[in-house]
Coordinates of C-alpha atoms in Angstrom, one line a residue:
Chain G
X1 CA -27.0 53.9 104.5
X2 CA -30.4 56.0 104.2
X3 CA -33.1 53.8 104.2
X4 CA -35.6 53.9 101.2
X5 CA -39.2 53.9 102.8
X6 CA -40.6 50.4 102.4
X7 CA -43.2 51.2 101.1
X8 CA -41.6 52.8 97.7
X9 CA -39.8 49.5 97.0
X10 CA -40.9 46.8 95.0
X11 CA -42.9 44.3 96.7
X12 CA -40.8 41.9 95.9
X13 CA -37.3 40.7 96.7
X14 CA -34.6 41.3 94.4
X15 CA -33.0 39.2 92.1
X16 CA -36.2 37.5 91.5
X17 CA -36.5 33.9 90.8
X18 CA -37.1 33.5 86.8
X19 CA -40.1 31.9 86.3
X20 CA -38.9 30.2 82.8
X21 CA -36.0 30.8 80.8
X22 CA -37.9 33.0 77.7
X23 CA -38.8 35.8 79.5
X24 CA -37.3 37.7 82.4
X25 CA -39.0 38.1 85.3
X26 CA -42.1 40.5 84.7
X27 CA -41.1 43.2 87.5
X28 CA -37.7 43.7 85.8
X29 CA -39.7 45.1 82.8
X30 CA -41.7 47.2 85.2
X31 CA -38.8 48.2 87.3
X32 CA -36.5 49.3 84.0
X33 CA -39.7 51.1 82.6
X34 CA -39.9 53.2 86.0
X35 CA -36.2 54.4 86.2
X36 CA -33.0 52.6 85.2
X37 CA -31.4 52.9 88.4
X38 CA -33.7 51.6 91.6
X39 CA -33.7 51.0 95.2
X40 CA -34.8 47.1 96.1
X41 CA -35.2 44.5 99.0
X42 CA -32.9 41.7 98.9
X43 CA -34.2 38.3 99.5
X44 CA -32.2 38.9 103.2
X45 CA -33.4 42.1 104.0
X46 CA -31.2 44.5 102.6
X47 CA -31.3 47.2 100.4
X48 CA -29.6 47.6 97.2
X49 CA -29.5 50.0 94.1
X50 CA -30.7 47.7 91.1
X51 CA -29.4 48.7 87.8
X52 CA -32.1 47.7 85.3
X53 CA -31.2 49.9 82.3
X54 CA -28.2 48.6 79.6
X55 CA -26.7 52.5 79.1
X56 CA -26.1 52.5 83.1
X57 CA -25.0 49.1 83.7
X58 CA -22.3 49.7 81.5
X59 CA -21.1 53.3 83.1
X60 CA -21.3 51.2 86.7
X61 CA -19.2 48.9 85.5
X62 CA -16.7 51.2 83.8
X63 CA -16.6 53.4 87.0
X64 CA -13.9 53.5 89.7
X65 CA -15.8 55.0 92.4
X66 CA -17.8 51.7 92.3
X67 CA -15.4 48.7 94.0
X68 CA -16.0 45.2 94.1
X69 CA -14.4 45.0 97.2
X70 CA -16.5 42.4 99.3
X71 CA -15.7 42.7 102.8
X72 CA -16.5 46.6 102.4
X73 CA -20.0 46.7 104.2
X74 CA -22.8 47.2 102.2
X75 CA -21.4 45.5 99.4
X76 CA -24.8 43.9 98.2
X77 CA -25.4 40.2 100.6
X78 CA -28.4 38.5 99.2
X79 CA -28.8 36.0 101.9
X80 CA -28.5 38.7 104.4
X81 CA -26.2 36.6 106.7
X82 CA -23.0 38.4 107.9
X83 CA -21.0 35.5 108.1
X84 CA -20.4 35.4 104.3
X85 CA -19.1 39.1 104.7
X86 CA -17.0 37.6 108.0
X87 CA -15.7 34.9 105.6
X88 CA -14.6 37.3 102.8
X89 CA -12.5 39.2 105.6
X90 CA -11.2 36.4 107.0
X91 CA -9.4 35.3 103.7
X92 CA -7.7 37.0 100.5
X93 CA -10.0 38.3 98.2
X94 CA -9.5 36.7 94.9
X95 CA -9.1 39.1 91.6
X96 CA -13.0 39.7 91.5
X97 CA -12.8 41.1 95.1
X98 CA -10.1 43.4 94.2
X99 CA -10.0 47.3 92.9
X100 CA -7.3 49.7 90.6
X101 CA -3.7 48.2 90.6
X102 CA -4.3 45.0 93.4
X103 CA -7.0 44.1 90.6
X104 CA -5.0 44.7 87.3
X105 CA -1.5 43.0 88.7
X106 CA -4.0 39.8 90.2
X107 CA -5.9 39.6 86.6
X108 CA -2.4 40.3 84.8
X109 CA -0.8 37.2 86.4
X110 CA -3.3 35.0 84.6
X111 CA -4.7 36.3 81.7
X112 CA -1.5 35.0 79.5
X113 CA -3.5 31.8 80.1
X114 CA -6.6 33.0 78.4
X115 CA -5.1 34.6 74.9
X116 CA -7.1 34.3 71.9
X117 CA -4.2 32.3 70.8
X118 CA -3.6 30.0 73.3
X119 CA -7.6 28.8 73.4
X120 CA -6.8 28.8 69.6
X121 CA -4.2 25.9 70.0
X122 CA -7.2 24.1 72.7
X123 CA -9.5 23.6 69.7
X124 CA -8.6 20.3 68.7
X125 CA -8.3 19.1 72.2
X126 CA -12.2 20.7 72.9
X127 CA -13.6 19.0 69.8
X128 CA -12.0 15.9 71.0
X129 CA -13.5 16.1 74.1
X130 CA -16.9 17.1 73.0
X131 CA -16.7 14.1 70.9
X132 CA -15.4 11.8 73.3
X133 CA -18.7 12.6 75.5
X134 CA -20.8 12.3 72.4
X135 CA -19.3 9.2 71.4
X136 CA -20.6 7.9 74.9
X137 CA -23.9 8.8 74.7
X138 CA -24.5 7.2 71.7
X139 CA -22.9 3.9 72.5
X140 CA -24.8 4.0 75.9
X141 CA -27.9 2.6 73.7
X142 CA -30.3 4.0 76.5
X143 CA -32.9 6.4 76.1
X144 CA -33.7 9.6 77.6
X145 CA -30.3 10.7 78.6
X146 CA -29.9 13.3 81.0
X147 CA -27.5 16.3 78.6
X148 CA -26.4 17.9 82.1
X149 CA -24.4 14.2 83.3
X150 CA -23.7 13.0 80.0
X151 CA -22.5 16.8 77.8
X152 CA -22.9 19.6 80.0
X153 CA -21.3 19.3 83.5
X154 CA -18.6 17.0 81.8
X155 CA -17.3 19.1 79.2
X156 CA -16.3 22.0 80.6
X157 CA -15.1 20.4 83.7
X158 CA -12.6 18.1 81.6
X159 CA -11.3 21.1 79.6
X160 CA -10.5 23.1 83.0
X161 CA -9.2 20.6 84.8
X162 CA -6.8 19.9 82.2
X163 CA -6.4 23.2 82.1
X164 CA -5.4 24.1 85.4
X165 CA -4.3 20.8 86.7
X166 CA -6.9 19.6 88.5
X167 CA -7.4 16.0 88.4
X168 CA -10.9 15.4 86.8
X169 CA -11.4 12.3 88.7
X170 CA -12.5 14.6 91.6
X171 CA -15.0 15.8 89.9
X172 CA -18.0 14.5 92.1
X173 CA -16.3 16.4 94.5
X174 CA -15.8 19.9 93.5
X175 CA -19.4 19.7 91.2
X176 CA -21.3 19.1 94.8
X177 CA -19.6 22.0 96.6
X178 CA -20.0 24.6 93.8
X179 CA -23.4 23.1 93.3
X180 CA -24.5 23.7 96.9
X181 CA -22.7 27.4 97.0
X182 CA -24.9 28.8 93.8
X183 CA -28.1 27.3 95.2
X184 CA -29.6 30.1 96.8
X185 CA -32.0 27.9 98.9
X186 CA -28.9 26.1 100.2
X187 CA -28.6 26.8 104.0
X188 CA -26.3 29.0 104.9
X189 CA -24.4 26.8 107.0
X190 CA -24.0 24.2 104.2
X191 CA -23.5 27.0 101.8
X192 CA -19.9 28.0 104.0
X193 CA -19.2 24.3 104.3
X194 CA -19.2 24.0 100.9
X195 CA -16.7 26.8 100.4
X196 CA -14.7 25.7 103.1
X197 CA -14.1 22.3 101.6
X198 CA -13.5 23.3 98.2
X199 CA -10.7 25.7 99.5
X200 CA -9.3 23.4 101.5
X201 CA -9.3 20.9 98.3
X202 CA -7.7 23.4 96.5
X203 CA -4.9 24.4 99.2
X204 CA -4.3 20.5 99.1
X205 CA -4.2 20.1 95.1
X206 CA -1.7 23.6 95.3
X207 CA 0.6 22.0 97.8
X208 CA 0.8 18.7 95.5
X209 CA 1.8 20.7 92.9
X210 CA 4.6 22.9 94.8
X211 CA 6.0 19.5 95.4
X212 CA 6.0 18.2 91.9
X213 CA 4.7 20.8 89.4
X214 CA 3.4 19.4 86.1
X215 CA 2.2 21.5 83.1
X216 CA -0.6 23.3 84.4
X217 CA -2.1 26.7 85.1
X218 CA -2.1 25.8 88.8
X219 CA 1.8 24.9 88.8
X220 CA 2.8 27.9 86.7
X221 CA 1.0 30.4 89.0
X222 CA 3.1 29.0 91.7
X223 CA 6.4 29.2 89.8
X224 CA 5.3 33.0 88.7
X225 CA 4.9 33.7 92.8
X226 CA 8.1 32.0 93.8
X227 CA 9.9 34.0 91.1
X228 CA 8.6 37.0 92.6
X229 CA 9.3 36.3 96.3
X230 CA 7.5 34.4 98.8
X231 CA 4.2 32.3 97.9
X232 CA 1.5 33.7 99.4
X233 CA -0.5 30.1 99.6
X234 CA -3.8 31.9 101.0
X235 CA -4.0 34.0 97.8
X236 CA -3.1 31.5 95.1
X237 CA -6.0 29.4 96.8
X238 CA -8.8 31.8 96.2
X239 CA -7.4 32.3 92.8
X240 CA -7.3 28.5 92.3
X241 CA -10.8 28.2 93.6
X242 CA -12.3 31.1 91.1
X243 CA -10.8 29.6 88.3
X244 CA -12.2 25.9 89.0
X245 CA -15.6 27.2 90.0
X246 CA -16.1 29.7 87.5
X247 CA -14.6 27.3 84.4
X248 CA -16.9 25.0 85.2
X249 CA -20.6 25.7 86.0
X250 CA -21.1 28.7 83.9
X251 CA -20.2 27.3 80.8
X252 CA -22.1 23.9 81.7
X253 CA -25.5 26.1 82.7
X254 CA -24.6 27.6 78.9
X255 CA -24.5 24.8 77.1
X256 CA -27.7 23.4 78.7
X257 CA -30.0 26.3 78.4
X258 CA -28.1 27.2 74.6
X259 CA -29.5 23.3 74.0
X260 CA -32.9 24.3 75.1
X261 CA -33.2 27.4 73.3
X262 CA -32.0 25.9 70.0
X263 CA -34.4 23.1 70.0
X264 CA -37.3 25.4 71.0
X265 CA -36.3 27.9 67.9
X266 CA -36.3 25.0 65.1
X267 CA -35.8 27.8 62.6
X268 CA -33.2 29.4 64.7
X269 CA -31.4 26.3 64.8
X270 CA -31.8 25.5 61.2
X271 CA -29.4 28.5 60.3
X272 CA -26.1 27.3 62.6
X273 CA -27.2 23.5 61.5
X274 CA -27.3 24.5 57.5
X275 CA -23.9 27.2 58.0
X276 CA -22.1 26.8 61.1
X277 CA -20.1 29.9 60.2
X278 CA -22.9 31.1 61.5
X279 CA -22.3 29.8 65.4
X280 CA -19.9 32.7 66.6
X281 CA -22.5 35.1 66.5
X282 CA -25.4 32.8 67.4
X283 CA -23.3 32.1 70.4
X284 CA -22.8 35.3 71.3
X285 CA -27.0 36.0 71.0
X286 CA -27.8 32.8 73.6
X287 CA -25.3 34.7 76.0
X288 CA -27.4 37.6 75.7
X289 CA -30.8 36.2 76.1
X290 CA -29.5 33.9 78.9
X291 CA -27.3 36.3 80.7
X292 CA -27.2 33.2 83.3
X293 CA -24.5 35.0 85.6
X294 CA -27.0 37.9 87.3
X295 CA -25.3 39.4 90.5
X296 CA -21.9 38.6 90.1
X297 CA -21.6 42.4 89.1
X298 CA -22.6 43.8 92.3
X299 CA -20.3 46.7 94.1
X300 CA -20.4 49.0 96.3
X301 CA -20.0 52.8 95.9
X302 CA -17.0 54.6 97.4
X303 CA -18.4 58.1 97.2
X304 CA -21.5 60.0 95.9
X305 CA -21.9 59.0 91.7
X306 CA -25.3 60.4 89.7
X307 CA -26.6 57.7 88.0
X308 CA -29.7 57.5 86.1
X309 CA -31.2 60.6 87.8
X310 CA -30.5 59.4 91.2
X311 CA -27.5 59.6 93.4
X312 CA -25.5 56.4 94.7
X313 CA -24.0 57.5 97.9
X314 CA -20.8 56.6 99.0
X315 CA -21.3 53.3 100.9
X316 CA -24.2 52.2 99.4
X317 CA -24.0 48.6 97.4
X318 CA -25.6 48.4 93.7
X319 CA -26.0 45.3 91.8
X320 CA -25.9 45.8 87.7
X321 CA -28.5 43.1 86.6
X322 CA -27.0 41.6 82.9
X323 CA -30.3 40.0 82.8
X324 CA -32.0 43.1 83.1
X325 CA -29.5 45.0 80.7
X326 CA -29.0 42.5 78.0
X327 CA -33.0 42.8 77.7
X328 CA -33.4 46.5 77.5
X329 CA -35.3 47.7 74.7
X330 CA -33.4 50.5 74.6
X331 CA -30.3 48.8 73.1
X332 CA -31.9 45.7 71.6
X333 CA -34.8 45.7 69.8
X334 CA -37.4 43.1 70.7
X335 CA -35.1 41.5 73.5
X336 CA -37.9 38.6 74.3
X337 CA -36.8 36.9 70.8
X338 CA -34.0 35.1 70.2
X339 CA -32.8 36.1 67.4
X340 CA -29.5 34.4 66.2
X341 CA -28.5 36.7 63.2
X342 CA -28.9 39.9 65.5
X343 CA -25.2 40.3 65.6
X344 CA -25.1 41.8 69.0
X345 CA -21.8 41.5 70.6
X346 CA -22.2 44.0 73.1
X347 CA -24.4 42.4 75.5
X348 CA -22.6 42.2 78.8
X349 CA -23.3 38.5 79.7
X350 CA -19.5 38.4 80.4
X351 CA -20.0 41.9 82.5
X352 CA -17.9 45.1 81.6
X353 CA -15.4 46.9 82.9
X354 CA -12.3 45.7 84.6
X355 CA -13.5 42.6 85.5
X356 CA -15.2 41.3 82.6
X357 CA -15.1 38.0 82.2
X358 CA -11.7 36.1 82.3
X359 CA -12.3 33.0 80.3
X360 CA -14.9 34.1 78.1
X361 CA -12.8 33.0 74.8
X362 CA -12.4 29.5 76.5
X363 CA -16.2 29.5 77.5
X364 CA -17.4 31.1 73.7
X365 CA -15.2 28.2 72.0
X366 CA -16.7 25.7 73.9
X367 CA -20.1 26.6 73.4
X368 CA -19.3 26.8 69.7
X369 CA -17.7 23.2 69.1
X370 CA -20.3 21.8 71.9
X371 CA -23.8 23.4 69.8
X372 CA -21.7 22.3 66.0
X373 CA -20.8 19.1 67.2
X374 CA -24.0 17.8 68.9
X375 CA -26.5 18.9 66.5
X376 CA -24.3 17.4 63.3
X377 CA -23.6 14.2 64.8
X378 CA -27.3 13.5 66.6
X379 CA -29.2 15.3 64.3
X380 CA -32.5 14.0 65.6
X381 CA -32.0 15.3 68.9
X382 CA -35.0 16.7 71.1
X383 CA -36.5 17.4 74.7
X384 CA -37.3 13.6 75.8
X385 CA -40.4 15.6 77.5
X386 CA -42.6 19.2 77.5
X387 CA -40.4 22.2 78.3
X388 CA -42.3 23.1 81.3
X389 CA -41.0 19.7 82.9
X390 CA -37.3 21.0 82.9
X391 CA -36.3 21.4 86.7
X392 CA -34.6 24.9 85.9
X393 CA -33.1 26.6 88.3
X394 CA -34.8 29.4 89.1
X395 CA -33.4 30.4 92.3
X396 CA -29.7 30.1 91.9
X397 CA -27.1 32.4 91.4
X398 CA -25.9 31.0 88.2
X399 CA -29.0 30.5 86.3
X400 CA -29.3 27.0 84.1
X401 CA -31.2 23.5 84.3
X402 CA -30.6 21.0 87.3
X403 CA -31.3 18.5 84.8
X404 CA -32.0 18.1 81.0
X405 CA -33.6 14.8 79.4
X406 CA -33.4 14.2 75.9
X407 CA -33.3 11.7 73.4
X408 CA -33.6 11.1 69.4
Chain A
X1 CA -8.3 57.5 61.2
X2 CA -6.1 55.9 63.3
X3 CA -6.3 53.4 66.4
X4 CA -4.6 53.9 69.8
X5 CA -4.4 51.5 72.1
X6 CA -3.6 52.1 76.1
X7 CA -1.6 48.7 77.2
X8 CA -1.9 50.3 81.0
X9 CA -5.6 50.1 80.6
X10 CA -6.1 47.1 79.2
X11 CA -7.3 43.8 81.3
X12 CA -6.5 41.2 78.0
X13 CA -10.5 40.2 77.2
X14 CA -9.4 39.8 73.8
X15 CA -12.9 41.0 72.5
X16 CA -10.7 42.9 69.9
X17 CA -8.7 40.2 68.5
X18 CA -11.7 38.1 68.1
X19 CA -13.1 41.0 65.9
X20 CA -10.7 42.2 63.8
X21 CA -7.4 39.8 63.9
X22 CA -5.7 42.0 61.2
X23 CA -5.3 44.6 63.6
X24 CA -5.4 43.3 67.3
X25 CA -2.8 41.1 69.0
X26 CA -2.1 39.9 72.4
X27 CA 1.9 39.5 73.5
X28 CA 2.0 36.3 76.3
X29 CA 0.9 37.9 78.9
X30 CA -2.6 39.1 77.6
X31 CA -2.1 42.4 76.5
X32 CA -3.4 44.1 73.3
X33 CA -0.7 44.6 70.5
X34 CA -1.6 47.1 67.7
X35 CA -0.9 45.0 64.4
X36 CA -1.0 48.1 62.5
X37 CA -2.7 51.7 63.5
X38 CA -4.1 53.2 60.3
X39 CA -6.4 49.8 59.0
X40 CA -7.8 49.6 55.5
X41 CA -11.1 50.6 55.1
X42 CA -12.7 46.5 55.3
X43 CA -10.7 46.4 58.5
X44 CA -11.3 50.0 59.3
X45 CA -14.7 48.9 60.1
X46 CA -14.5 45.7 62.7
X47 CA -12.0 47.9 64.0
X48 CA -14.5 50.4 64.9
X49 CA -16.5 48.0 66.7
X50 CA -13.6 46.9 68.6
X51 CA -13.3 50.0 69.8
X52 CA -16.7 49.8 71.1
X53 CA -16.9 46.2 72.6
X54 CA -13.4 46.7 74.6
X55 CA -14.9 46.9 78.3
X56 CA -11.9 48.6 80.0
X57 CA -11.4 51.6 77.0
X58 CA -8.6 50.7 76.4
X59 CA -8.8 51.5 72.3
X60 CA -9.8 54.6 70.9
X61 CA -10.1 56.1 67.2
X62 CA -8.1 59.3 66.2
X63 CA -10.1 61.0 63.2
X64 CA -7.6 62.3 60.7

């Protein structure tokens, strides 16, 4: 790769940790202002192209030449430490690892799970749930109540679990692994460990379910291999482990930072409280601001591709920053506010391209029946304490609060 | 104007169905299905921004 001079790079690592979660970090501004396409440092050493600008995030993303193939080097490593690259060539690369017609026959094998009519048919289920949950905090009768153990964690873990087949009461379980991997302070050792163990829970879950399928996402995956030849155990693993992870601790980081947001915007939450036809696009607006998923759309260049005025070359790694794009000025006005009539539907919270999000009807129908739901049946909720006391986390890959104490 | 959809192209997001059910499908297996290609004008409009949300380009609009 040609090395950028130090000296014409940002001070400062890239991603950088958000400092709260109404603003994005102030050198993203500065950075998008300069040019929309950027070398930077990574917090390991590295050096990246950072996509800052929305118009140019999208064309990455769209773009074949770019591949999301992560055991190509130079596909973007934060940490810096080559064993996570050794680990991605060690095992099958699940659908977001994967380019062209391996990517579009992995994603095609699963997204008959995720139809607009099938989440449809989840609703009641979901409301249940969500009420279910509610229902215990209530009864409880103690006061503050952390939202991430008691709403936000549970919820979406439930719903994919059922989903897939994953039995909820391991939930302990495969929370602390995924919780340890998107911790960006985690050591790297305990970081691998942590993926480790939730493959090999997985691998263990699968081969339960080859024995005696049930209903399940998990067991129909297997009967769609076996139909098709030989299982390939390895692969349906890393698909099994995408699905759990990613149906889990997004949507949870969602619901808790959607909370915060609402109850910081009492007028803003006024409108979905007073017309929750309303929610849908409110929903869609929290994505937006949040963008909580930042890196996940990083790739790697397989030849030379102008960009922004500059040119990637082949071999280089780029990471597209949805915080950065959702807050462009460029393609929405006055990006700081959250504005929940703006209507904007084309933020790409959920990514773009190929690989944009799998499950984002399941997460956008949780998010609706969780924010309806909790704010009709308690609504005197608040923060049991100042914002500034929230333990967000600031320096993890998923963006979102650790914890979130309320009461009413 | 008329819709086109590319069922080789598509990845099943199902941002189109969301916005303008009158028009956009899915069969079971994810893929878009054209309800009809030449929507009225209320529909002519979601459909538009359909168009514009699908993140693998799958749909485009044929001026008549």
């Amino acid at each position: 790769m040609t090395e950028t001079v130090a000296s014409e790079l940002p001070a400062q690592a890239f991603p950088v940790p958000r400092g709260c979660p109404f603003s994005e970090p102030a050198e993203y501004a500065r950075l998008r202002e300069r040019a929309p396409v950027s070398k930077v440092r990574l917090p390991g050493g590295e050096q990246a192209w950072w996509v800052s600008g929305y118009e140019e995030g999208r064309a990455v993303l769209a773009d074949p030449r770019f591949s999301s193939d992560r055991r190509k080097d130079n596909f973007p490593n934060p940490t810096g430490d080559p064993r996570f690259r050794e680990r991605f060539r060690r095992q099958p690369p699940s659908m977001i690892g994967m380019d062209g017609a391996d990517h579009s026959a992995a994603r095609r094998a699963v997204i008959g799970e995720f139809t607009v009519k099938r989440l449809a048919a989840l609703r009641p289920r979901i409301q249940q749930i969500v009420d279910g949950f509610i229902d215990d905090m209530l009864a409880a009768g103690t006061r503050p109540v952390d939202l991430v153990r008691a709403l936000s964690l549970p919820v979406p873990s439930l719903v994919i679990c059922e989903m897939l087949g994953a039995p909820y009461a391991d939930h302990e379980y495969f929370q602390s692994r995924t919780a340890a991997l998107i911790r960006r302070s985690t050591p790297s050792d305990e970081r691998l460990r942590a993926s480790d163990e939730l493959r090999s829970y997985l691998a263990d879950l699968l081969a339960r379910k080859e024995a005696e399928p049930g209903d399940d996402l998990y067991s129909r995956q297997i009967a769609r291999q076996r139909t098709g030849g030989a299982l390939d155990h390895e692969s349906l693993v890393s698909t099994a482990t995408l699905l759990l992870l990613a149906g889990h601790e997004t949507t949870a980081n969602m619901i808790s930072l959607g909370v915060v947001g609402l109850l910081e915007h009492p007028e803003q939450l006024a409108l979905i409280k007073s017309d929750p036809a309303k929610t849908p696009l409110a929903v869609e607006e929290l994505l937006r601001y949040f963008a909580i998923v930042e890196t996940a759309t990083s790739r790697v260049a397989t030849e030379d591709v102008e960009i922004g005025g500059v040119t990637v070359k082949a071999d280089e790694g780029i990471i597209v920053s949805g915080l950065s794009a959702n807050w462009d000025p460029a393609m929405f006005s006055s990006p700081g506010e959250l504005d929940l009539e703006r209507g904007a539907r084309h933020h790409i919270a959920f990514g773009y391209g190929p690989h944009q999000c799998l499950g984002q009807n399941l997460a956008r129908l949780e998010l609706q029946i969780v924010f309806d739901t909790l704010f009709r049946r308690i609504p005197g909720l608040r923060l049991a304490g100042p914002v500034d006391d929230i333990p967000f986390k600031a320096n993890a890959s998923i963006y979102g609060a650790y914890e979130l104490p309320v009461t009413w | 104007m008329r819709i086109k959809a590319d069922t080789g192209v598509c990845v099943g997001a199902g941002q189109c169905v969301l916005t303008e059910p009158a028009v956009f499908d899915q069969d079971d297996d994810g893929i878009v299905v054209l309800l009809t290609d030449q929507p009225g004008d209320q529909a002519a409009a979601r459909a538009r921004e359909a168009v514009g949300l699908c993140p693998s380009q799958a749909l485009s609009i044929v001026e008549d």
